[in-house]
Amino acid sequence: MSRVPVRPYLVTKDEGGVFRVTVRTTRFNSQGYPLVSTEVLDDGFRTQTLARAFVRETYKAEASDIATK
């Protein structure tokens, strides 16, 4: 069990070559176990740079808050 917090935003490339943003929320249960909820946004982006810029502008995220895969 990893207690390292996950980055709240994930940018991935789907099968169609479109970049998608996933918003992840981490909370902890009464025993300290991390529970991560994810939500994939409907917006698609042509490039990873556009997706990262969207996250920075919309959610006021820092570069260290965005993970890529």
Short mmCIF file of C-alpha atoms in Angstrom, two decimals:
data_model
loop_
_atom_site.label_atom_id
_atom_site.label_comp_id
_atom_site.label_asym_id
_atom_site.label_seq_id
_atom_site.Cartn_x
_atom_site.Cartn_y
_atom_site.Cartn_z
CA MET A 1 0.00 0.00 0.00
CA SER A 2 1.50 3.26 -1.13
CA ARG A 3 0.92 6.34 0.97
CA VAL A 4 2.49 8.63 -1.61
CA PRO A 5 -0.25 11.00 -2.78
CA VAL A 6 -1.10 10.84 -6.48
CA ARG A 7 -0.95 13.95 -8.58
CA PRO A 8 -4.44 15.45 -8.89
CA TYR A 9 -4.38 15.76 -12.71
CA LEU A 10 -3.43 13.10 -15.26
CA VAL A 11 -3.02 13.69 -18.99
CA THR A 12 -3.23 10.53 -21.13
CA LYS A 13 -3.45 9.74 -24.82
CA ASP A 14 -6.37 7.53 -25.90
CA GLU A 15 -6.59 5.06 -28.81
CA GLY A 16 -7.70 7.79 -31.21
CA GLY A 17 -4.63 9.94 -30.51
CA VAL A 18 -6.61 12.47 -28.49
CA PHE A 19 -5.26 13.69 -25.16
CA ARG A 20 -7.68 13.46 -22.22
CA VAL A 21 -7.52 14.99 -18.74
CA THR A 22 -8.41 12.95 -15.65
CA VAL A 23 -9.11 14.76 -12.38
CA ARG A 24 -8.18 12.65 -9.35
CA THR A 25 -9.34 13.29 -5.80
CA THR A 26 -7.61 11.56 -2.89
CA ARG A 27 -9.18 11.18 0.53
CA PHE A 28 -8.27 8.92 3.42
CA ASN A 29 -10.50 6.53 5.35
CA SER A 30 -10.48 6.20 9.14
CA GLN A 31 -7.47 3.86 9.02
CA GLY A 32 -5.40 6.16 6.84
CA TYR A 33 -5.85 4.16 3.63
CA PRO A 34 -5.95 6.42 0.54
CA LEU A 35 -9.11 6.30 -1.58
CA VAL A 36 -8.71 7.82 -5.05
CA SER A 37 -11.71 8.92 -7.11
CA THR A 38 -11.22 9.69 -10.80
CA GLU A 39 -13.22 11.62 -13.36
CA VAL A 40 -12.24 11.76 -17.03
CA LEU A 41 -13.24 15.08 -18.57
CA ASP A 42 -15.15 15.10 -21.87
CA ASP A 43 -12.79 17.63 -23.43
CA GLY A 44 -10.24 16.26 -25.91
CA PHE A 45 -7.03 18.00 -26.97
CA ARG A 46 -4.83 17.64 -30.05
CA THR A 47 -1.57 17.98 -28.10
CA GLN A 48 -0.32 17.32 -24.62
CA THR A 49 0.72 20.96 -24.31
CA LEU A 50 -2.85 22.14 -24.93
CA ALA A 51 -4.18 19.70 -22.32
CA ARG A 52 -1.64 20.86 -19.73
CA ALA A 53 -2.43 24.51 -20.49
CA PHE A 54 -6.15 23.80 -20.02
CA VAL A 55 -5.50 22.28 -16.58
CA ARG A 56 -3.27 25.18 -15.52
CA GLU A 57 -5.82 27.80 -16.61
CA THR A 58 -9.03 26.07 -15.50
CA TYR A 59 -7.89 24.56 -12.19
CA LYS A 60 -5.01 26.95 -11.38
CA ALA A 61 -2.72 23.90 -11.16
CA GLU A 62 1.04 24.05 -10.86
CA ALA A 63 3.23 22.05 -13.24
CA SER A 64 4.09 19.64 -10.41
CA ASP A 65 0.37 18.80 -9.99
CA ILE A 66 0.07 17.37 -13.53
CA ALA A 67 1.12 13.80 -14.33
CA THR A 68 1.44 12.41 -17.86
CA LYS A 69 1.25 8.88 -19.12
#
